[in-house]
C-alpha cells in the first residue's frame, strides 16, 4: 500500500528491540510526526551546485536551509534553540543551530564543550528510473519513505531533534549540541572551508564531532566508519577533427575519438579485471583496519549480495574480504558521464569529432588526492595516440579519511548501540567520500570524529528510489540520544 505525506500512516507497534521508554518515545515521534517533517524537507529540490550552475537563481538551496531553520525555531520542542542561516558572496548557504545543554531540575552548564553534529541539505540530481512520479514528492510504502535526500542527508536535523526531545521528555540530561548543515557536500563541500573561516567561532571547541553522513552495511547494527575513500573527478577529452564526418567517407581513414578514448582508458584500468593500473593510486591496508574489515566480514559478509546486479553478473572481487578491501581501500574507476555521443535514436552515420568522458575515481583513504590527480593527468596526456588533442580537466580532488576510535568512546558507542539496536556497535570501512570528515578533523584536531549513518545498500543513495527505513531511523536516533546523554560532564 502506498501513502503520501498528505495521508499519514497508522502507527505500528514497536518491535521487540524498541521496549525501553526512550526508544518508545523516539518510535512514536518518528511515526506520528517526524516522517512527515522529513517529507517536507525532501520536497525542496535542493540540487547541489556542481549539478546546478544556476543554483543561486533557482533559490532551492536557500529555501532548504531557511525551511529547516524555521522548523527548528517554530516547531521543535527544544526551548532556547537558535538557528542562523549564514551567507557568503558566491557561496552556498550554511545553517548553524545551537541547542542549549539540558539537565532536569538544576539547569545545565552551558560552558562545557558542545557536541558538533554534521549533515548536509544539498542532494544529487534526481535522475531517472524512479518508481514514483516525482522524486521530490516523497512516498511512504509500509515503513520505507522514498525520495531524493531522504537518507542522504536530510534526515539529520530530524534525528537530532528527535533524540534531544526524547531525552528531555524522559528527564535525561544532554550536552550543548551544535548542528551544522551545509549545502555543498555533494559538490565536495567546496564552500564549507570558507564558511568555517568566516563563522567557525559559532561552533565553539567541540571534543566530539558526529558526522551523520556515511553508508553502513546493514540497518540492524550501529556501524561507525573507520575510513572513507578519497575521490578525483575529472573529464578526459579526445578530439580528432573540427566537425563530424560521414562515416562512409572518413571511416577507416580518420581515427575514431572513441577508439582513442578506449586506448587511453586502458592506461589507467584493466578492461579485463577492472583493476586500476596506476601504482601511485594504490595503498597498503593498515593492520588495524584490515582486522576491522575481517570482523566486518564475520558480522555482515561481503558487498555483492546487497547490490542490484543482474542474474549471472559476476562481481569483480569474489571473496567477502576481498570485496570489502576493494570497496574501502582500493582505487576504482567509474565512468559517470559522456559528452559528444548522441542518444541512439538520434545517432546518424557520423564519425564524431570528439568524445569526453567524466571519470569518478575513488582513492584509498591514505592517498593524497591532489598528487594522484597530477599522476592521472600526466599518464593520460602523455604521447597522445594518433596525435589527437587530449586534455584532462580535474574538477575535484578530495582526500580520504581514516582514524581509530579511542577505547573510552568505543565503550560509549557500545552502550548507545545497546539502547538503539540491542547489541554492540561495530566498525566498518567506507567506500564513499565524505570531504567534511577531513575538513572538520583538520579544523578541530583535538576532537574525536565519529561517522555514523543510516544509508544501506538497499537505500540506494544517488540512485533511483533513494529511501530511508523508519524503523532504522528509530534505531539510529535512539542510539544517538544515548551517545549524547553520555557526553554530559559529571
JSON list of C-alpha atoms in Angstrom, two decimals, residues 171-333:
[
{"chain": "A", "resi": 171, "resn": "UNK", "atom": "CA", "xyz": [14.17, 13.53, 32.24]},
{"chain": "A", "resi": 172, "resn": "UNK", "atom": "CA", "xyz": [17.68, 12.82, 30.98]},
{"chain": "A", "resi": 173, "resn": "UNK", "atom": "CA", "xyz": [20.37, 15.44, 30.62]},
{"chain": "A", "resi": 174, "resn": "UNK", "atom": "CA", "xyz": [22.17, 16.21, 27.40]},
{"chain": "A", "resi": 175, "resn": "UNK", "atom": "CA", "xyz": [25.11, 18.47, 26.49]},
{"chain": "A", "resi": 176, "resn": "UNK", "atom": "CA", "xyz": [25.08, 21.56, 24.36]},
{"chain": "A", "resi": 177, "resn": "UNK", "atom": "CA", "xyz": [24.67, 20.48, 20.75]},
{"chain": "A", "resi": 178, "resn": "UNK", "atom": "CA", "xyz": [25.66, 22.47, 17.68]},
{"chain": "A", "resi": 179, "resn": "UNK", "atom": "CA", "xyz": [24.07, 21.33, 14.43]},
{"chain": "A", "resi": 180, "resn": "UNK", "atom": "CA", "xyz": [25.95, 22.17, 11.24]},
{"chain": "A", "resi": 181, "resn": "UNK", "atom": "CA", "xyz": [24.08, 21.68, 7.95]},
{"chain": "A", "resi": 182, "resn": "UNK", "atom": "CA", "xyz": [25.84, 22.71, 4.74]},
{"chain": "A", "resi": 183, "resn": "UNK", "atom": "CA", "xyz": [24.63, 22.77, 1.14]},
{"chain": "A", "resi": 184, "resn": "UNK", "atom": "CA", "xyz": [27.71, 21.89, -0.94]},
{"chain": "A", "resi": 185, "resn": "UNK", "atom": "CA", "xyz": [28.62, 18.40, 0.27]},
{"chain": "A", "resi": 186, "resn": "UNK", "atom": "CA", "xyz": [27.54, 16.67, -2.94]},
{"chain": "A", "resi": 187, "resn": "UNK", "atom": "CA", "xyz": [29.90, 19.13, -4.67]},
{"chain": "A", "resi": 188, "resn": "UNK", "atom": "CA", "xyz": [32.87, 18.05, -2.50]},
{"chain": "A", "resi": 189, "resn": "UNK", "atom": "CA", "xyz": [32.00, 20.58, 0.23]},
{"chain": "A", "resi": 190, "resn": "UNK", "atom": "CA", "xyz": [33.62, 23.32, -1.82]},
{"chain": "A", "resi": 191, "resn": "UNK", "atom": "CA", "xyz": [32.12, 26.09, 0.31]},
{"chain": "A", "resi": 192, "resn": "UNK", "atom": "CA", "xyz": [32.49, 24.58, 3.78]},
{"chain": "A", "resi": 193, "resn": "UNK", "atom": "CA", "xyz": [36.09, 25.75, 4.44]},
{"chain": "A", "resi": 194, "resn": "UNK", "atom": "CA", "xyz": [35.19, 29.35, 3.61]},
{"chain": "A", "resi": 195, "resn": "UNK", "atom": "CA", "xyz": [32.23, 29.21, 6.00]},
{"chain": "A", "resi": 196, "resn": "UNK", "atom": "CA", "xyz": [34.41, 27.74, 8.74]},
{"chain": "A", "resi": 197, "resn": "UNK", "atom": "CA", "xyz": [36.90, 30.57, 8.25]},
{"chain": "A", "resi": 198, "resn": "UNK", "atom": "CA", "xyz": [34.12, 33.15, 8.48]},
{"chain": "A", "resi": 199, "resn": "UNK", "atom": "CA", "xyz": [31.83, 31.59, 11.08]},
{"chain": "A", "resi": 200, "resn": "UNK", "atom": "CA", "xyz": [33.93, 28.98, 12.86]},
{"chain": "A", "resi": 201, "resn": "UNK", "atom": "CA", "xyz": [33.60, 30.70, 16.23]},
{"chain": "A", "resi": 202, "resn": "UNK", "atom": "CA", "xyz": [29.92, 29.77, 16.28]},
{"chain": "A", "resi": 203, "resn": "UNK", "atom": "CA", "xyz": [30.88, 26.10, 16.53]},
{"chain": "A", "resi": 204, "resn": "UNK", "atom": "CA", "xyz": [32.86, 26.51, 19.75]},
{"chain": "A", "resi": 205, "resn": "UNK", "atom": "CA", "xyz": [35.52, 23.93, 20.60]},
{"chain": "A", "resi": 206, "resn": "UNK", "atom": "CA", "xyz": [33.87, 20.51, 20.29]},
{"chain": "A", "resi": 207, "resn": "UNK", "atom": "CA", "xyz": [35.56, 17.45, 21.73]},
{"chain": "A", "resi": 208, "resn": "UNK", "atom": "CA", "xyz": [33.23, 15.13, 19.82]},
{"chain": "A", "resi": 209, "resn": "UNK", "atom": "CA", "xyz": [32.04, 15.51, 16.21]},
{"chain": "A", "resi": 210, "resn": "UNK", "atom": "CA", "xyz": [29.29, 13.18, 15.00]},
{"chain": "A", "resi": 211, "resn": "UNK", "atom": "CA", "xyz": [29.04, 13.03, 11.21]},
{"chain": "A", "resi": 212, "resn": "UNK", "atom": "CA", "xyz": [25.70, 11.54, 10.16]},
{"chain": "A", "resi": 213, "resn": "UNK", "atom": "CA", "xyz": [26.55, 11.10, 6.50]},
{"chain": "A", "resi": 214, "resn": "UNK", "atom": "CA", "xyz": [28.03, 7.66, 5.97]},
{"chain": "A", "resi": 215, "resn": "UNK", "atom": "CA", "xyz": [26.94, 4.40, 4.41]},
{"chain": "A", "resi": 216, "resn": "UNK", "atom": "CA", "xyz": [26.57, 1.29, 6.57]},
{"chain": "A", "resi": 217, "resn": "UNK", "atom": "CA", "xyz": [26.44, -2.42, 5.70]},
{"chain": "A", "resi": 218, "resn": "UNK", "atom": "CA", "xyz": [23.03, -3.02, 7.25]},
{"chain": "A", "resi": 219, "resn": "UNK", "atom": "CA", "xyz": [20.37, -1.39, 9.39]},
{"chain": "A", "resi": 220, "resn": "UNK", "atom": "CA", "xyz": [20.49, -3.87, 12.27]},
{"chain": "A", "resi": 221, "resn": "UNK", "atom": "CA", "xyz": [23.79, -2.71, 13.78]},
{"chain": "A", "resi": 222, "resn": "UNK", "atom": "CA", "xyz": [25.20, 0.64, 14.88]},
{"chain": "A", "resi": 223, "resn": "UNK", "atom": "CA", "xyz": [28.14, 0.86, 12.47]},
{"chain": "A", "resi": 224, "resn": "UNK", "atom": "CA", "xyz": [30.82, 3.52, 12.85]},
{"chain": "A", "resi": 225, "resn": "UNK", "atom": "CA", "xyz": [33.14, 4.08, 9.92]},
{"chain": "A", "resi": 226, "resn": "UNK", "atom": "CA", "xyz": [36.88, 3.96, 10.48]},
{"chain": "A", "resi": 227, "resn": "UNK", "atom": "CA", "xyz": [37.84, 5.09, 6.97]},
{"chain": "A", "resi": 228, "resn": "UNK", "atom": "CA", "xyz": [36.42, 6.71, 3.86]},
{"chain": "A", "resi": 229, "resn": "UNK", "atom": "CA", "xyz": [37.97, 6.82, 0.39]},
{"chain": "A", "resi": 230, "resn": "UNK", "atom": "CA", "xyz": [39.10, 9.96, -1.42]},
{"chain": "A", "resi": 231, "resn": "UNK", "atom": "CA", "xyz": [37.98, 10.94, -4.91]},
{"chain": "A", "resi": 232, "resn": "UNK", "atom": "CA", "xyz": [39.12, 12.52, -8.17]},
{"chain": "A", "resi": 233, "resn": "UNK", "atom": "CA", "xyz": [36.50, 13.90, -10.55]},
{"chain": "A", "resi": 234, "resn": "UNK", "atom": "CA", "xyz": [37.96, 14.68, -13.97]},
{"chain": "A", "resi": 235, "resn": "UNK", "atom": "CA", "xyz": [36.94, 14.99, -17.62]},
{"chain": "A", "resi": 236, "resn": "UNK", "atom": "CA", "xyz": [39.05, 13.21, -20.23]},
{"chain": "A", "resi": 237, "resn": "UNK", "atom": "CA", "xyz": [38.54, 14.72, -23.69]},
{"chain": "A", "resi": 238, "resn": "UNK", "atom": "CA", "xyz": [39.80, 13.37, -27.02]},
{"chain": "A", "resi": 239, "resn": "UNK", "atom": "CA", "xyz": [39.32, 15.50, -30.16]},
{"chain": "A", "resi": 240, "resn": "UNK", "atom": "CA", "xyz": [40.29, 14.47, -33.71]},
{"chain": "A", "resi": 241, "resn": "UNK", "atom": "CA", "xyz": [38.50, 16.88, -36.09]},
{"chain": "A", "resi": 242, "resn": "UNK", "atom": "CA", "xyz": [36.87, 20.28, -36.42]},
{"chain": "A", "resi": 243, "resn": "UNK", "atom": "CA", "xyz": [33.48, 18.69, -37.10]},
{"chain": "A", "resi": 244, "resn": "UNK", "atom": "CA", "xyz": [31.78, 15.35, -37.54]},
{"chain": "A", "resi": 245, "resn": "UNK", "atom": "CA", "xyz": [32.40, 13.40, -40.77]},
{"chain": "A", "resi": 246, "resn": "UNK", "atom": "CA", "xyz": [30.37, 10.94, -42.83]},
{"chain": "A", "resi": 247, "resn": "UNK", "atom": "CA", "xyz": [31.42, 7.54, -41.51]},
{"chain": "A", "resi": 248, "resn": "UNK", "atom": "CA", "xyz": [31.41, 6.06, -45.02]},
{"chain": "A", "resi": 249, "resn": "UNK", "atom": "CA", "xyz": [33.76, 8.73, -46.31]},
{"chain": "A", "resi": 250, "resn": "UNK", "atom": "CA", "xyz": [36.07, 9.07, -43.30]},
{"chain": "A", "resi": 251, "resn": "UNK", "atom": "CA", "xyz": [35.76, 5.69, -41.58]},
{"chain": "A", "resi": 252, "resn": "UNK", "atom": "CA", "xyz": [38.98, 3.70, -41.82]},
{"chain": "A", "resi": 253, "resn": "UNK", "atom": "CA", "xyz": [41.00, 6.84, -42.56]},
{"chain": "A", "resi": 254, "resn": "UNK", "atom": "CA", "xyz": [40.27, 9.36, -39.81]},
{"chain": "A", "resi": 255, "resn": "UNK", "atom": "CA", "xyz": [40.86, 7.96, -36.31]},
{"chain": "A", "resi": 256, "resn": "UNK", "atom": "CA", "xyz": [37.83, 7.44, -34.11]},
{"chain": "A", "resi": 257, "resn": "UNK", "atom": "CA", "xyz": [37.85, 9.59, -30.99]},
{"chain": "A", "resi": 258, "resn": "UNK", "atom": "CA", "xyz": [36.03, 6.78, -29.18]},
{"chain": "A", "resi": 259, "resn": "UNK", "atom": "CA", "xyz": [38.70, 4.22, -30.13]},
{"chain": "A", "resi": 260, "resn": "UNK", "atom": "CA", "xyz": [41.42, 6.57, -28.94]},
{"chain": "A", "resi": 261, "resn": "UNK", "atom": "CA", "xyz": [39.46, 7.12, -25.74]},
{"chain": "A", "resi": 262, "resn": "UNK", "atom": "CA", "xyz": [39.44, 3.36, -25.22]},
{"chain": "A", "resi": 263, "resn": "UNK", "atom": "CA", "xyz": [43.20, 3.16, -25.66]},
{"chain": "A", "resi": 264, "resn": "UNK", "atom": "CA", "xyz": [43.74, 5.97, -23.16]},
{"chain": "A", "resi": 265, "resn": "UNK", "atom": "CA", "xyz": [41.47, 4.37, -20.57]},
{"chain": "A", "resi": 266, "resn": "UNK", "atom": "CA", "xyz": [43.49, 1.17, -20.93]},
{"chain": "A", "resi": 267, "resn": "UNK", "atom": "CA", "xyz": [46.37, 3.12, -19.44]},
{"chain": "A", "resi": 268, "resn": "UNK", "atom": "CA", "xyz": [44.59, 3.53, -16.11]},
{"chain": "A", "resi": 269, "resn": "UNK", "atom": "CA", "xyz": [42.30, 0.50, -15.80]},
{"chain": "A", "resi": 270, "resn": "UNK", "atom": "CA", "xyz": [42.37, -3.11, -16.96]},
{"chain": "A", "resi": 271, "resn": "UNK", "atom": "CA", "xyz": [39.31, -3.74, -19.12]},
{"chain": "A", "resi": 272, "resn": "UNK", "atom": "CA", "xyz": [39.57, -7.43, -18.21]},
{"chain": "A", "resi": 273, "resn": "UNK", "atom": "CA", "xyz": [39.72, -7.17, -14.42]},
{"chain": "A", "resi": 274, "resn": "UNK", "atom": "CA", "xyz": [38.67, -3.62, -13.55]},
{"chain": "A", "resi": 275, "resn": "UNK", "atom": "CA", "xyz": [41.86, -3.16, -11.52]},
{"chain": "A", "resi": 276, "resn": "UNK", "atom": "CA", "xyz": [43.39, 0.33, -11.52]},
{"chain": "A", "resi": 277, "resn": "UNK", "atom": "CA", "xyz": [46.76, 0.17, -13.29]},
{"chain": "A", "resi": 278, "resn": "UNK", "atom": "CA", "xyz": [48.37, 3.23, -11.66]},
{"chain": "A", "resi": 279, "resn": "UNK", "atom": "CA", "xyz": [50.56, 2.07, -8.74]},
{"chain": "A", "resi": 280, "resn": "UNK", "atom": "CA", "xyz": [50.59, 5.61, -7.34]},
{"chain": "A", "resi": 281, "resn": "UNK", "atom": "CA", "xyz": [46.88, 5.25, -6.61]},
{"chain": "A", "resi": 282, "resn": "UNK", "atom": "CA", "xyz": [47.24, 2.10, -4.50]},
{"chain": "A", "resi": 283, "resn": "UNK", "atom": "CA", "xyz": [47.97, 1.85, -0.77]},
{"chain": "A", "resi": 284, "resn": "UNK", "atom": "CA", "xyz": [48.55, -0.87, 1.79]},
{"chain": "A", "resi": 285, "resn": "UNK", "atom": "CA", "xyz": [45.72, -1.52, 4.24]},
{"chain": "A", "resi": 286, "resn": "UNK", "atom": "CA", "xyz": [46.97, -0.76, 7.76]},
{"chain": "A", "resi": 287, "resn": "UNK", "atom": "CA", "xyz": [46.87, -3.78, 10.04]},
{"chain": "A", "resi": 288, "resn": "UNK", "atom": "CA", "xyz": [44.26, -2.33, 12.38]},
{"chain": "A", "resi": 289, "resn": "UNK", "atom": "CA", "xyz": [41.93, -1.50, 9.51]},
{"chain": "A", "resi": 290, "resn": "UNK", "atom": "CA", "xyz": [42.46, -4.92, 7.94]},
{"chain": "A", "resi": 291, "resn": "UNK", "atom": "CA", "xyz": [41.48, -6.56, 11.24]},
{"chain": "A", "resi": 292, "resn": "UNK", "atom": "CA", "xyz": [38.37, -4.39, 11.38]},
{"chain": "A", "resi": 293, "resn": "UNK", "atom": "CA", "xyz": [37.40, -5.41, 7.85]},
{"chain": "A", "resi": 294, "resn": "UNK", "atom": "CA", "xyz": [37.77, -9.08, 8.78]},
{"chain": "A", "resi": 295, "resn": "UNK", "atom": "CA", "xyz": [35.47, -8.51, 11.76]},
{"chain": "A", "resi": 296, "resn": "UNK", "atom": "CA", "xyz": [33.04, -6.79, 9.41]},
{"chain": "A", "resi": 297, "resn": "UNK", "atom": "CA", "xyz": [33.12, -9.85, 7.13]},
{"chain": "A", "resi": 298, "resn": "UNK", "atom": "CA", "xyz": [32.23, -12.14, 10.02]},
{"chain": "A", "resi": 299, "resn": "UNK", "atom": "CA", "xyz": [29.33, -9.93, 11.02]},
{"chain": "A", "resi": 300, "resn": "UNK", "atom": "CA", "xyz": [27.91, -8.73, 7.69]},
{"chain": "A", "resi": 301, "resn": "UNK", "atom": "CA", "xyz": [29.55, -10.70, 4.88]},
{"chain": "A", "resi": 302, "resn": "UNK", "atom": "CA", "xyz": [30.62, -9.14, 1.61]},
{"chain": "A", "resi": 303, "resn": "UNK", "atom": "CA", "xyz": [29.24, -6.37, -0.58]},
{"chain": "A", "resi": 304, "resn": "UNK", "atom": "CA", "xyz": [27.84, -8.01, -3.70]},
{"chain": "A", "resi": 305, "resn": "UNK", "atom": "CA", "xyz": [24.76, -9.55, -2.07]},
{"chain": "A", "resi": 306, "resn": "UNK", "atom": "CA", "xyz": [23.32, -6.08, -1.46]},
{"chain": "A", "resi": 307, "resn": "UNK", "atom": "CA", "xyz": [23.91, -4.80, -5.00]},
{"chain": "A", "resi": 308, "resn": "UNK", "atom": "CA", "xyz": [21.17, -4.90, -7.67]},
{"chain": "A", "resi": 309, "resn": "UNK", "atom": "CA", "xyz": [23.28, -6.91, -10.13]},
{"chain": "A", "resi": 310, "resn": "UNK", "atom": "CA", "xyz": [21.50, -8.75, -12.93]},
{"chain": "A", "resi": 311, "resn": "UNK", "atom": "CA", "xyz": [21.31, -12.54, -12.71]},
{"chain": "A", "resi": 312, "resn": "UNK", "atom": "CA", "xyz": [24.55, -14.08, -13.90]},
{"chain": "A", "resi": 313, "resn": "UNK", "atom": "CA", "xyz": [26.65, -10.92, -13.46]},
{"chain": "A", "resi": 314, "resn": "UNK", "atom": "CA", "xyz": [29.80, -11.79, -11.52]},
{"chain": "A", "resi": 315, "resn": "UNK", "atom": "CA", "xyz": [31.40, -9.24, -9.17]},
{"chain": "A", "resi": 316, "resn": "UNK", "atom": "CA", "xyz": [35.00, -8.18, -9.84]},
{"chain": "A", "resi": 317, "resn": "UNK", "atom": "CA", "xyz": [36.07, -9.22, -6.34]},
{"chain": "A", "resi": 318, "resn": "UNK", "atom": "CA", "xyz": [34.62, -12.55, -5.29]},
{"chain": "A", "resi": 319, "resn": "UNK", "atom": "CA", "xyz": [35.53, -13.33, -1.69]},
{"chain": "A", "resi": 320, "resn": "UNK", "atom": "CA", "xyz": [33.77, -11.30, 1.06]},
{"chain": "A", "resi": 321, "resn": "UNK", "atom": "CA", "xyz": [37.06, -9.97, 2.48]},
{"chain": "A", "resi": 322, "resn": "UNK", "atom": "CA", "xyz": [38.33, -9.08, -0.99]},
{"chain": "A", "resi": 323, "resn": "UNK", "atom": "CA", "xyz": [35.10, -7.22, -1.69]},
{"chain": "A", "resi": 324, "resn": "UNK", "atom": "CA", "xyz": [35.39, -5.14, 1.47]},
{"chain": "A", "resi": 325, "resn": "UNK", "atom": "CA", "xyz": [39.04, -4.28, 0.76]},
{"chain": "A", "resi": 326, "resn": "UNK", "atom": "CA", "xyz": [38.15, -3.42, -2.85]},
{"chain": "A", "resi": 327, "resn": "UNK", "atom": "CA", "xyz": [35.32, -1.18, -1.69]},
{"chain": "A", "resi": 328, "resn": "UNK", "atom": "CA", "xyz": [37.11, 0.68, 1.08]},
{"chain": "A", "resi": 329, "resn": "UNK", "atom": "CA", "xyz": [40.90, 0.53, 0.48]},
{"chain": "A", "resi": 330, "resn": "UNK", "atom": "CA", "xyz": [41.40, 0.05, -3.27]},
{"chain": "A", "resi": 331, "resn": "UNK", "atom": "CA", "xyz": [41.21, 2.60, -6.10]},
{"chain": "A", "resi": 332, "resn": "UNK", "atom": "CA", "xyz": [38.34, 2.18, -8.54]},
{"chain": "A", "resi": 333, "resn": "UNK", "atom": "CA", "xyz": [37.42, 3.94, -11.77]}
]
